[in-house]
């Protein structure tokens, strides 16, 4: 059963074996695995249940529907925009479907430096296989590489930079290109069309418009989840109480620590160690129309500037990016006629971004309301330097791919490079927060795994220290920045946690 709580018109009181908070890459997997094994599962999702028929391919309609704070969630100083999903299926509904397993060197670092000896490729293999099978992960085919990604590949190959065509989780994709606004054709194998229906078929009760507001524990055991039924604007309309001896918190690396903090659970490390995978972008303008958004938006991946075997702590990748008019207009600098001139070149524009494997550690704290947490993040000098260095390489790749002009969107004065200009001029401007748009789609590590409370918030299976039966199963459990797209890692760790819960047997009733 998938139901909108507002349609009930009454308070919700439930007893369950497991209450799952969140329905994204972690929560949906945990719910489906536990329900399929016969557990009575209740899922609480604060967002709405939107489906393919609701995905209108219009930014003005889809951004408020699919994103926290309408796509305008920001750090406290407004220097970094953080894009997170708010709907059944979570961020998998709007993501761009890169399908990477956890890099082996990252797992090795987690074992050797964080004591997480069970996180080996061999131990995770069953979870990876189950997740990739459910999400229909496959290699992107050559004919599916669109104009944007072909240009990026051509530029990389001209320069001798290492890169490759990746894997993804799409089935029968028609190449419409509106992935970030939700797939109108159910070709994206998001949680919305894979694990959520599987959980539903196994008997899970999945409630949309259900905001968890407090987790209660007694005697060192989790007991219940309290919250509110909320409308599309987040206004409370009724109360929620779910009594359960097991709670799986999978609300994301901003909301999960916020909820733990509001509940007084998890210890001093909750909300700390925030990594963002921050990204900055360069825009290349070409002589001919590209229509870069058409087709699969991201299929090529430049890994020349990250070598996790040599140094698992740092590096960055270059990834193609294409937006739609509103998104692009907010990123391009300038005003009036100058801004309009650049926007008239929309069809001739190609974007390339730097995605940083960051060492900077920020923090999430509770704000005045659940919908408005305080997010602090200030780039360390070396991370800022790497982002600037990455922009130099973005400009090089775009010019090598045929761009006549590259714009680095500094505010208020952009850096405009013509073919033949030295892109190292970017290093003089650098990357300074507040002077260039910085975005994040991968917040992580705020409830990180560790061997004890001094090292983290949860144990190697995702269980919160000191609270039996309370687990975290989202990107917040990563001990460090992942250094790669996180969808498959998140889902695999949630699968591992769910099977651990099953192996442990039934918990005492709440």
CSV table of C-alpha atoms in Angstrom, one decimal:
chain,number,residue,atom,x,y,z
A,1,UNK,CA,0.0,0.0,0.0
A,2,UNK,CA,1.3,3.4,-1.0
A,3,UNK,CA,-0.9,6.1,0.5
A,4,UNK,CA,-0.9,9.9,0.9
A,5,UNK,CA,-1.5,10.5,4.6
A,6,UNK,CA,-3.5,13.6,3.9
A,7,UNK,CA,-6.2,11.5,2.2
A,8,UNK,CA,-6.8,9.7,5.5
A,9,UNK,CA,-8.1,12.7,7.3
A,10,UNK,CA,-7.1,11.4,10.7
A,11,UNK,CA,-4.1,10.7,13.0
A,12,UNK,CA,-2.0,7.7,12.2
A,13,UNK,CA,-1.1,5.2,14.9
A,14,UNK,CA,0.7,2.0,13.8
A,15,UNK,CA,2.6,-0.9,15.2
A,16,UNK,CA,5.2,-2.5,13.0
A,17,UNK,CA,8.3,-4.7,13.1
A,18,UNK,CA,10.3,-2.0,11.4
A,19,UNK,CA,9.7,1.7,10.7
A,20,UNK,CA,11.8,3.1,7.8
A,21,UNK,CA,12.2,6.8,7.6
A,22,UNK,CA,12.9,7.9,4.0
A,23,UNK,CA,12.3,6.1,0.7
A,24,UNK,CA,15.4,7.0,-1.4
A,25,UNK,CA,18.5,4.9,-2.2
A,26,UNK,CA,18.8,3.6,1.3
A,27,UNK,CA,15.3,3.5,2.7
A,28,UNK,CA,13.6,1.9,-0.2
A,29,UNK,CA,16.2,-0.9,-0.3
A,30,UNK,CA,15.9,-1.6,3.4
A,31,UNK,CA,12.1,-1.5,3.3
A,32,UNK,CA,11.9,-3.9,0.3
A,33,UNK,CA,14.4,-6.4,1.7
A,34,UNK,CA,12.8,-6.5,5.2
A,35,UNK,CA,9.2,-6.7,3.9
A,36,UNK,CA,10.1,-9.4,1.4
A,37,UNK,CA,11.4,-11.4,4.4
A,38,UNK,CA,8.1,-11.2,6.1
A,39,UNK,CA,8.6,-8.2,8.5
A,40,UNK,CA,5.8,-5.8,9.0
A,41,UNK,CA,7.2,-2.6,7.6
A,42,UNK,CA,6.0,1.0,7.7
A,43,UNK,CA,7.7,3.6,5.6
A,44,UNK,CA,7.4,7.3,6.4
A,45,UNK,CA,8.3,9.7,3.5
A,46,UNK,CA,7.8,13.4,4.1
A,47,UNK,CA,7.5,14.1,0.3
A,48,UNK,CA,4.7,13.4,-2.0
A,49,UNK,CA,4.2,10.3,-4.2
A,50,UNK,CA,4.8,11.7,-7.7
A,51,UNK,CA,4.8,9.3,-10.7
A,52,UNK,CA,5.6,9.4,-14.4
A,53,UNK,CA,2.3,11.1,-15.2
A,54,UNK,CA,3.2,14.0,-12.9
A,55,UNK,CA,6.6,14.6,-14.5
A,56,UNK,CA,5.7,17.5,-16.7
A,57,UNK,CA,9.3,18.3,-17.9
A,58,UNK,CA,8.8,21.9,-16.7
A,59,UNK,CA,11.3,23.4,-14.3
A,60,UNK,CA,8.8,25.7,-12.6
A,61,UNK,CA,6.6,22.7,-11.7
A,62,UNK,CA,9.2,20.0,-11.0
A,63,UNK,CA,11.8,21.8,-8.9
A,64,UNK,CA,9.2,22.5,-6.1
A,65,UNK,CA,7.9,18.9,-6.4
A,66,UNK,CA,11.1,17.0,-6.3
A,67,UNK,CA,13.6,19.0,-4.4
A,68,UNK,CA,14.1,20.1,-0.8
A,69,UNK,CA,13.3,23.8,-0.5
A,70,UNK,CA,12.4,23.9,-4.2
A,71,UNK,CA,16.0,23.2,-5.2
A,72,UNK,CA,17.3,26.2,-3.2
A,73,UNK,CA,18.6,24.4,-0.1
A,74,UNK,CA,21.9,26.2,0.8
A,75,UNK,CA,24.7,26.3,3.4
A,76,UNK,CA,24.3,29.0,6.1
A,77,UNK,CA,26.3,31.5,4.1
A,78,UNK,CA,24.4,30.7,0.8
A,79,UNK,CA,27.7,29.8,-0.9
A,80,UNK,CA,26.8,26.2,-1.7
A,81,UNK,CA,23.5,24.9,-3.2
A,82,UNK,CA,22.6,21.4,-2.0
A,83,UNK,CA,20.2,19.4,-4.2
A,84,UNK,CA,18.3,16.7,-2.4
A,85,UNK,CA,15.1,14.8,-3.2
A,86,UNK,CA,11.8,15.2,-1.4
A,87,UNK,CA,9.5,12.6,-2.7
A,88,UNK,CA,8.8,8.9,-2.8
A,89,UNK,CA,12.0,7.5,-4.3
A,90,UNK,CA,14.2,10.3,-2.9
A,91,UNK,CA,17.1,11.7,-4.9
A,92,UNK,CA,17.1,8.6,-7.2
A,93,UNK,CA,14.1,10.2,-9.0
A,94,UNK,CA,16.1,13.2,-10.2
A,95,UNK,CA,19.7,11.8,-10.3
A,96,UNK,CA,21.6,11.1,-13.5
A,97,UNK,CA,22.1,7.4,-13.1
A,98,UNK,CA,25.8,7.0,-12.9
A,99,UNK,CA,26.2,3.4,-11.4
A,100,UNK,CA,29.6,3.0,-9.7
A,101,UNK,CA,30.5,0.5,-7.0
A,102,UNK,CA,32.5,1.7,-4.1
A,103,UNK,CA,36.1,2.1,-5.3
A,104,UNK,CA,38.3,-0.7,-3.8
A,105,UNK,CA,40.9,1.9,-2.5
A,106,UNK,CA,38.1,3.7,-0.5
A,107,UNK,CA,37.0,0.4,1.0
A,108,UNK,CA,40.6,-0.4,1.9
A,109,UNK,CA,41.0,3.1,3.5
A,110,UNK,CA,37.8,2.5,5.5
A,111,UNK,CA,39.2,-0.8,6.7
A,112,UNK,CA,42.7,0.3,7.5
A,113,UNK,CA,42.1,3.8,8.8
A,114,UNK,CA,38.7,3.5,10.3
A,115,UNK,CA,38.8,-0.1,11.6
A,116,UNK,CA,35.8,-1.2,9.5
A,117,UNK,CA,37.3,-4.6,8.7
A,118,UNK,CA,34.0,-6.1,7.3
A,119,UNK,CA,33.8,-3.6,4.4
A,120,UNK,CA,35.7,-5.5,1.8
A,121,UNK,CA,34.7,-6.0,-1.9
A,122,UNK,CA,34.2,-9.7,-1.2
A,123,UNK,CA,31.9,-9.1,1.7
A,124,UNK,CA,29.9,-6.5,-0.2
A,125,UNK,CA,29.7,-8.5,-3.4
A,126,UNK,CA,26.3,-10.1,-2.6
A,127,UNK,CA,24.8,-6.7,-1.8
A,128,UNK,CA,26.2,-5.2,-5.0
A,129,UNK,CA,24.9,-8.0,-7.1
A,130,UNK,CA,21.4,-7.8,-5.6
A,131,UNK,CA,21.2,-4.0,-6.0
A,132,UNK,CA,22.6,-4.0,-9.5
A,133,UNK,CA,20.1,-6.7,-10.5
A,134,UNK,CA,17.1,-4.8,-9.1
A,135,UNK,CA,18.3,-1.5,-10.7
A,136,UNK,CA,19.1,-3.1,-14.0
A,137,UNK,CA,22.6,-1.7,-14.1
A,138,UNK,CA,24.3,-2.0,-17.5
A,139,UNK,CA,26.9,-0.5,-19.7
A,140,UNK,CA,25.9,2.6,-21.6
A,141,UNK,CA,26.1,1.7,-25.3
A,142,UNK,CA,28.1,3.7,-27.9
A,143,UNK,CA,25.0,4.9,-29.8
A,144,UNK,CA,23.7,6.3,-26.5
A,145,UNK,CA,26.6,8.8,-26.0
A,146,UNK,CA,25.0,12.1,-26.9
A,147,UNK,CA,26.5,15.3,-28.5
A,148,UNK,CA,27.6,16.8,-25.2
A,149,UNK,CA,29.4,13.6,-24.0
A,150,UNK,CA,31.0,13.1,-27.5
A,151,UNK,CA,32.5,16.6,-27.3
A,152,UNK,CA,33.8,16.0,-23.8
A,153,UNK,CA,35.3,12.6,-24.9
A,154,UNK,CA,36.8,14.1,-28.0
A,155,UNK,CA,38.5,16.9,-26.0
A,156,UNK,CA,39.8,14.4,-23.4
A,157,UNK,CA,41.2,12.1,-26.0
A,158,UNK,CA,42.8,15.0,-27.9
A,159,UNK,CA,44.6,15.9,-24.6
A,160,UNK,CA,45.4,12.3,-23.7
A,161,UNK,CA,43.3,12.4,-20.5
A,162,UNK,CA,42.0,9.2,-19.1
A,163,UNK,CA,38.2,8.7,-19.3
A,164,UNK,CA,35.6,6.1,-20.1
A,165,UNK,CA,31.9,5.5,-20.9
A,166,UNK,CA,30.2,4.5,-17.7
A,167,UNK,CA,27.4,2.1,-16.5
A,168,UNK,CA,23.9,3.4,-15.6
A,169,UNK,CA,20.5,2.1,-14.4
A,170,UNK,CA,18.1,2.8,-17.3
A,171,UNK,CA,15.9,0.4,-19.2
A,172,UNK,CA,14.5,1.2,-22.7
A,173,UNK,CA,15.6,4.8,-22.5
A,174,UNK,CA,14.3,7.0,-25.3
A,175,UNK,CA,16.9,9.8,-24.7
A,176,UNK,CA,14.4,12.6,-23.9
A,177,UNK,CA,17.1,14.1,-21.6
A,178,UNK,CA,14.8,15.3,-18.8
A,179,UNK,CA,16.3,13.0,-16.2
A,180,UNK,CA,16.8,15.6,-13.6
A,181,UNK,CA,13.1,16.6,-13.7
A,182,UNK,CA,11.9,13.0,-13.3
A,183,UNK,CA,11.5,10.4,-16.0
A,184,UNK,CA,8.2,10.7,-17.8
A,185,UNK,CA,8.7,7.3,-19.4
A,186,UNK,CA,9.7,5.2,-16.3
A,187,UNK,CA,12.9,4.3,-18.1
A,188,UNK,CA,15.1,5.5,-15.2
A,189,UNK,CA,15.3,2.6,-12.8
A,190,UNK,CA,15.0,4.7,-9.7
A,191,UNK,CA,13.7,3.5,-6.4
A,192,UNK,CA,10.3,4.8,-7.4
A,193,UNK,CA,9.9,2.1,-10.1
A,194,UNK,CA,12.1,-0.7,-8.6
A,195,UNK,CA,12.4,-1.1,-4.8
A,196,UNK,CA,9.4,0.9,-3.7
A,197,UNK,CA,7.0,-1.2,-5.8
A,198,UNK,CA,8.8,-4.3,-4.5
A,199,UNK,CA,8.3,-3.2,-0.9
A,200,UNK,CA,4.6,-2.4,-1.7
A,201,UNK,CA,4.1,-5.9,-3.2
A,202,UNK,CA,5.6,-7.5,-0.1
A,203,UNK,CA,3.1,-5.8,2.1
A,204,UNK,CA,4.9,-2.7,3.4
A,205,UNK,CA,2.7,0.3,4.3
A,206,UNK,CA,4.3,3.3,2.5
A,207,UNK,CA,3.0,6.7,3.6
A,208,UNK,CA,3.7,9.9,1.6
A,209,UNK,CA,3.4,13.3,3.3
A,210,UNK,CA,4.6,11.6,6.5
A,211,UNK,CA,7.3,13.7,8.3
A,212,UNK,CA,9.2,12.0,11.1
A,213,UNK,CA,10.0,14.6,13.8
A,214,UNK,CA,11.3,12.6,16.7
A,215,UNK,CA,12.6,9.1,17.5
A,216,UNK,CA,12.1,7.9,21.0
A,217,UNK,CA,14.2,5.4,22.9
A,218,UNK,CA,13.8,3.9,26.4
A,219,UNK,CA,16.3,1.8,28.3
A,220,UNK,CA,18.8,1.8,25.5
A,221,UNK,CA,16.3,0.5,22.9
A,222,UNK,CA,14.4,2.4,20.2
A,223,UNK,CA,10.6,2.4,20.8
A,224,UNK,CA,8.7,4.7,18.5
A,225,UNK,CA,8.7,7.4,15.8
A,226,UNK,CA,6.6,10.5,16.2
A,227,UNK,CA,5.8,13.0,13.5
A,228,UNK,CA,3.1,14.8,11.4
A,229,UNK,CA,1.1,14.3,8.3
A,230,UNK,CA,2.1,17.3,6.2
A,231,UNK,CA,0.7,19.0,3.1
A,232,UNK,CA,2.8,19.9,0.0
A,233,UNK,CA,4.0,23.0,1.8
A,234,UNK,CA,5.1,21.0,4.8
A,235,UNK,CA,2.3,22.3,7.1
A,236,UNK,CA,1.3,19.7,9.7
A,237,UNK,CA,-2.3,18.4,9.4
A,238,UNK,CA,-2.4,15.3,11.7
A,239,UNK,CA,-0.1,13.4,14.1
A,240,UNK,CA,1.9,10.2,13.5
A,241,UNK,CA,3.0,7.6,15.9
A,242,UNK,CA,4.7,4.4,14.8
A,243,UNK,CA,5.7,1.9,17.5
A,244,UNK,CA,8.5,-0.4,16.3
A,245,UNK,CA,11.4,-2.3,17.9
A,246,UNK,CA,13.5,-1.5,14.8
A,247,UNK,CA,13.8,1.9,13.1
A,248,UNK,CA,15.9,2.4,9.9
A,249,UNK,CA,16.7,6.1,9.5
A,250,UNK,CA,17.4,6.9,5.8
A,251,UNK,CA,16.4,10.6,5.5
A,252,UNK,CA,19.7,11.7,3.9
A,253,UNK,CA,22.9,13.2,5.3
A,254,UNK,CA,21.2,16.5,6.3
A,255,UNK,CA,17.8,15.3,7.6
A,256,UNK,CA,19.1,12.2,9.4
A,257,UNK,CA,21.5,14.0,11.7
A,258,UNK,CA,19.0,16.7,12.2
A,259,UNK,CA,16.4,14.2,13.4
A,260,UNK,CA,18.9,12.4,15.7
A,261,UNK,CA,19.9,15.8,17.2
A,262,UNK,CA,16.3,16.7,17.8
A,263,UNK,CA,15.8,13.3,19.4
A,264,UNK,CA,18.8,13.6,21.6
A,265,UNK,CA,20.3,10.4,20.2
A,266,UNK,CA,23.6,9.4,18.6
A,267,UNK,CA,26.2,11.2,20.7
A,268,UNK,CA,28.5,14.2,20.0
A,269,UNK,CA,29.6,13.1,16.5
A,270,UNK,CA,26.1,13.5,15.0
A,271,UNK,CA,26.1,16.1,12.2
A,272,UNK,CA,29.9,16.5,12.1
A,273,UNK,CA,32.2,15.4,9.2
A,274,UNK,CA,29.9,16.7,6.5
A,275,UNK,CA,31.4,16.1,3.0
A,276,UNK,CA,29.6,17.5,0.0
A,277,UNK,CA,31.5,16.4,-3.2
A,278,UNK,CA,31.3,20.1,-4.1
A,279,UNK,CA,31.3,21.0,-7.8
A,280,UNK,CA,32.0,24.0,-10.0
A,281,UNK,CA,31.3,24.4,-13.7
A,282,UNK,CA,32.7,25.8,-16.9
A,283,UNK,CA,30.4,26.6,-19.9
A,284,UNK,CA,31.7,26.2,-23.4
A,285,UNK,CA,30.1,27.9,-26.4
A,286,UNK,CA,30.3,26.3,-29.8
A,287,UNK,CA,29.7,27.4,-33.4
A,288,UNK,CA,27.0,24.8,-34.0
A,289,UNK,CA,23.9,23.7,-32.2
A,290,UNK,CA,24.5,20.9,-29.6
A,291,UNK,CA,21.2,20.7,-27.8
A,292,UNK,CA,23.3,19.2,-25.0
A,293,UNK,CA,20.4,18.2,-22.8
A,294,UNK,CA,19.1,15.7,-25.4
A,295,UNK,CA,19.9,12.1,-24.8
A,296,UNK,CA,21.5,10.6,-21.7
A,297,UNK,CA,23.0,13.6,-19.9
A,298,UNK,CA,26.0,11.9,-18.4
A,299,UNK,CA,27.7,9.0,-20.0
A,300,UNK,CA,31.4,9.9,-20.2
A,301,UNK,CA,33.6,10.3,-17.1
A,302,UNK,CA,37.1,11.8,-17.0
A,303,UNK,CA,39.2,10.2,-14.2
A,304,UNK,CA,42.6,11.6,-15.2
A,305,UNK,CA,42.9,13.7,-12.0
A,306,UNK,CA,42.0,11.1,-9.4
A,307,UNK,CA,44.2,8.2,-8.5
A,308,UNK,CA,42.7,6.5,-5.4
A,309,UNK,CA,45.2,3.8,-5.4
A,310,UNK,CA,48.0,6.3,-5.0
A,311,UNK,CA,46.1,8.7,-2.7
A,312,UNK,CA,42.6,7.7,-1.5
A,313,UNK,CA,42.1,11.0,0.3
A,314,UNK,CA,42.0,13.5,-2.6
A,315,UNK,CA,41.4,14.1,-6.3
A,316,UNK,CA,38.6,15.2,-8.6
A,317,UNK,CA,36.7,14.0,-11.7
A,318,UNK,CA,35.3,15.9,-14.7
A,319,UNK,CA,31.7,15.2,-15.6
A,320,UNK,CA,29.5,16.6,-18.4
A,321,UNK,CA,26.5,18.6,-17.3
A,322,UNK,CA,23.5,20.1,-19.1
A,323,UNK,CA,20.7,22.1,-17.7
A,324,UNK,CA,17.5,23.6,-18.7
A,325,UNK,CA,16.8,27.4,-19.3
A,326,UNK,CA,16.0,28.4,-15.7
A,327,UNK,CA,18.8,26.4,-14.2
A,328,UNK,CA,21.3,27.6,-16.7
A,329,UNK,CA,20.1,31.2,-16.4
A,330,UNK,CA,20.8,31.2,-12.6
A,331,UNK,CA,24.3,29.9,-13.2
A,332,UNK,CA,25.4,32.2,-16.0
A,333,UNK,CA,26.8,35.5,-14.9
A,334,UNK,CA,25.9,38.9,-16.2
A,335,UNK,CA,22.8,41.1,-16.3
A,336,UNK,CA,20.5,42.5,-19.0
A,337,UNK,CA,21.6,42.4,-22.6
A,338,UNK,CA,24.8,40.6,-21.8
A,339,UNK,CA,23.0,37.8,-19.9
A,340,UNK,CA,20.4,37.6,-22.7
A,341,UNK,CA,23.2,37.3,-25.3
A,342,UNK,CA,24.6,34.3,-23.5
A,343,UNK,CA,21.2,32.7,-23.1
A,344,UNK,CA,20.6,33.0,-26.8
A,345,UNK,CA,23.5,30.7,-27.1
A,346,UNK,CA,21.8,28.0,-25.0
A,347,UNK,CA,21.5,25.5,-27.8
A,348,UNK,CA,25.3,25.9,-28.5
A,349,UNK,CA,26.4,25.5,-24.9
A,350,UNK,CA,28.2,22.5,-23.2
A,351,UNK,CA,28.8,22.3,-19.5
A,352,UNK,CA,31.7,20.5,-17.8
A,353,UNK,CA,32.0,20.3,-14.0
A,354,UNK,CA,34.6,19.4,-11.5
A,355,UNK,CA,33.4,17.0,-8.8
A,356,UNK,CA,35.7,17.1,-5.8
A,357,UNK,CA,36.6,14.2,-3.5
A,358,UNK,CA,36.7,16.6,-0.6
A,359,UNK,CA,38.6,16.5,2.7
A,360,UNK,CA,36.7,19.6,4.0
A,361,UNK,CA,34.5,18.7,6.9
A,362,UNK,CA,31.4,20.7,7.5
A,363,UNK,CA,28.5,20.3,10.0
A,364,UNK,CA,24.7,20.0,10.1
A,365,UNK,CA,22.9,21.5,13.1
A,366,UNK,CA,19.2,21.8,13.9
A,367,UNK,CA,17.6,25.0,12.8
A,368,UNK,CA,14.4,26.7,13.7
A,369,UNK,CA,12.4,24.0,11.8
A,370,UNK,CA,12.9,20.6,10.4
A,371,UNK,CA,12.7,22.0,6.9
A,372,UNK,CA,15.5,24.6,7.6
A,373,UNK,CA,18.6,22.9,9.1
A,374,UNK,CA,21.8,24.8,9.6
A,375,UNK,CA,24.5,23.6,7.2
A,376,UNK,CA,28.0,24.9,7.7
A,377,UNK,CA,30.8,24.2,5.1
A,378,UNK,CA,34.0,26.2,4.5
A,379,UNK,CA,36.4,24.9,1.9
A,380,UNK,CA,39.9,24.1,3.0
A,381,UNK,CA,42.5,25.9,1.0
A,382,UNK,CA,43.7,22.7,-0.7
A,383,UNK,CA,40.2,21.7,-1.7
A,384,UNK,CA,39.6,25.2,-3.1
A,385,UNK,CA,42.9,25.0,-5.0
A,386,UNK,CA,41.9,21.6,-6.5
A,387,UNK,CA,38.6,23.0,-7.7
A,388,UNK,CA,40.3,25.9,-9.4
A,389,UNK,CA,42.8,23.5,-11.0
A,390,UNK,CA,39.9,21.3,-12.2
A,391,UNK,CA,38.3,24.4,-13.9
A,392,UNK,CA,41.6,24.9,-15.8
A,393,UNK,CA,41.2,21.3,-17.1
A,394,UNK,CA,37.6,21.8,-17.9
A,395,UNK,CA,38.5,24.8,-20.1
A,396,UNK,CA,41.2,22.8,-21.8
A,397,UNK,CA,38.8,19.9,-22.6
A,398,UNK,CA,36.1,22.2,-23.9
A,399,UNK,CA,38.5,24.0,-26.2
A,400,UNK,CA,40.0,20.8,-27.4
A,401,UNK,CA,36.5,19.6,-28.2
A,402,UNK,CA,35.9,22.7,-30.4
A,403,UNK,CA,34.6,25.5,-28.1
A,404,UNK,CA,35.1,29.0,-29.4
A,405,UNK,CA,34.6,30.5,-25.9
A,406,UNK,CA,34.6,29.3,-22.3
A,407,UNK,CA,32.9,31.2,-19.5
A,408,UNK,CA,33.8,30.6,-15.9
A,409,UNK,CA,30.8,32.0,-14.0
A,410,UNK,CA,32.4,34.2,-11.4
A,411,UNK,CA,30.1,36.8,-9.9
A,412,UNK,CA,29.7,39.6,-10.7
A,413,UNK,CA,32.5,39.6,-13.3
A,414,UNK,CA,32.8,36.3,-15.2
A,415,UNK,CA,36.1,35.2,-16.7
A,416,UNK,CA,35.6,34.8,-20.5
A,417,UNK,CA,38.3,32.9,-22.3
A,418,UNK,CA,38.6,32.8,-26.1
A,419,UNK,CA,40.3,30.0,-28.1
A,420,UNK,CA,44.0,30.5,-27.6
A,421,UNK,CA,43.8,32.2,-24.2
A,422,UNK,CA,45.7,30.7,-21.3
A,423,UNK,CA,43.2,28.9,-19.0
A,424,UNK,CA,45.6,29.2,-16.2
A,425,UNK,CA,44.2,32.6,-15.6
A,426,UNK,CA,41.6,30.7,-13.6
A,427,UNK,CA,44.2,30.0,-11.0
A,428,UNK,CA,44.5,33.7,-10.3
A,429,UNK,CA,40.8,34.1,-9.5
A,430,UNK,CA,40.7,30.7,-7.7
A,431,UNK,CA,37.6,29.3,-6.2
A,432,UNK,CA,36.2,31.5,-3.4
A,433,UNK,CA,32.9,30.7,-1.8
A,434,UNK,CA,30.4,33.4,-2.7
A,435,UNK,CA,32.2,34.4,-5.8
A,436,UNK,CA,31.4,31.4,-8.0
A,437,UNK,CA,28.4,29.0,-8.0
A,438,UNK,CA,29.2,25.8,-6.0
A,439,UNK,CA,26.7,22.9,-5.9
A,440,UNK,CA,26.4,19.6,-4.1
A,441,UNK,CA,24.3,16.6,-4.9
A,442,UNK,CA,26.1,14.1,-2.7
A,443,UNK,CA,26.1,15.3,1.0
A,444,UNK,CA,27.5,12.5,3.1
A,445,UNK,CA,29.3,11.3,6.3
A,446,UNK,CA,27.3,13.1,9.0
A,447,UNK,CA,26.4,9.9,10.9
A,448,UNK,CA,29.6,8.1,9.9
A,449,UNK,CA,30.5,4.5,10.7
A,450,UNK,CA,33.1,3.8,13.3
A,451,UNK,CA,34.3,1.2,15.8
A,452,UNK,CA,33.0,3.1,18.8
A,453,UNK,CA,31.3,6.4,19.8
A,454,UNK,CA,34.6,8.2,19.8
A,455,UNK,CA,35.0,7.4,16.1
A,456,UNK,CA,31.5,7.7,14.8
A,457,UNK,CA,27.7,7.6,15.2
A,458,UNK,CA,26.9,4.1,14.0
A,459,UNK,CA,28.7,0.7,14.2
A,460,UNK,CA,29.9,-1.2,11.1
A,461,UNK,CA,26.3,-2.5,10.5
A,462,UNK,CA,24.7,1.0,10.7
A,463,UNK,CA,23.3,0.6,14.3
A,464,UNK,CA,23.5,3.8,16.4
A,465,UNK,CA,25.8,3.4,19.4
A,466,UNK,CA,23.8,3.1,22.6
A,467,UNK,CA,20.4,2.6,21.0
A,468,UNK,CA,19.6,-1.0,20.1
A,469,UNK,CA,17.4,-1.3,17.1
A,470,UNK,CA,18.1,2.1,15.6
A,471,UNK,CA,19.9,1.9,12.3
A,472,UNK,CA,21.0,4.6,9.8
A,473,UNK,CA,21.1,3.5,6.1
A,474,UNK,CA,21.9,6.4,3.8
A,475,UNK,CA,25.0,8.4,2.7
A,476,UNK,CA,25.5,9.8,6.1
A,477,UNK,CA,27.2,6.6,7.2
A,478,UNK,CA,30.1,6.9,4.8
A,479,UNK,CA,33.2,7.3,7.0
A,480,UNK,CA,34.8,9.8,4.4
A,481,UNK,CA,34.0,11.4,1.1
A,482,UNK,CA,33.3,8.5,-1.3
A,483,UNK,CA,35.2,10.0,-4.3
A,484,UNK,CA,32.7,8.5,-6.8
A,485,UNK,CA,28.9,8.7,-7.6
A,486,UNK,CA,27.2,7.3,-4.5
A,487,UNK,CA,24.0,5.7,-5.6
A,488,UNK,CA,25.1,2.0,-5.7
A,489,UNK,CA,27.2,2.3,-2.5
A,490,UNK,CA,24.2,3.8,-0.6
A,491,UNK,CA,21.9,1.0,-1.8
A,492,UNK,CA,24.4,-1.8,-1.2
A,493,UNK,CA,25.2,-0.7,2.4
A,494,UNK,CA,21.4,-0.4,3.1
A,495,UNK,CA,21.0,-4.0,1.7
A,496,UNK,CA,23.8,-5.1,3.9
A,497,UNK,CA,22.2,-3.5,7.0
A,498,UNK,CA,18.8,-5.0,6.2
A,499,UNK,CA,20.2,-8.5,5.9
A,500,UNK,CA,22.1,-8.0,9.2
A,501,UNK,CA,18.7,-7.0,10.8
A,502,UNK,CA,17.2,-10.2,9.4
A,503,UNK,CA,20.1,-12.4,10.6
A,504,UNK,CA,19.8,-11.0,14.1
A,505,UNK,CA,16.2,-12.2,14.4
A,506,UNK,CA,13.2,-10.5,15.9
A,507,UNK,CA,13.6,-7.7,18.4
A,508,UNK,CA,11.4,-7.4,21.5
A,509,UNK,CA,8.1,-5.6,20.8
A,510,UNK,CA,8.1,-1.9,21.2
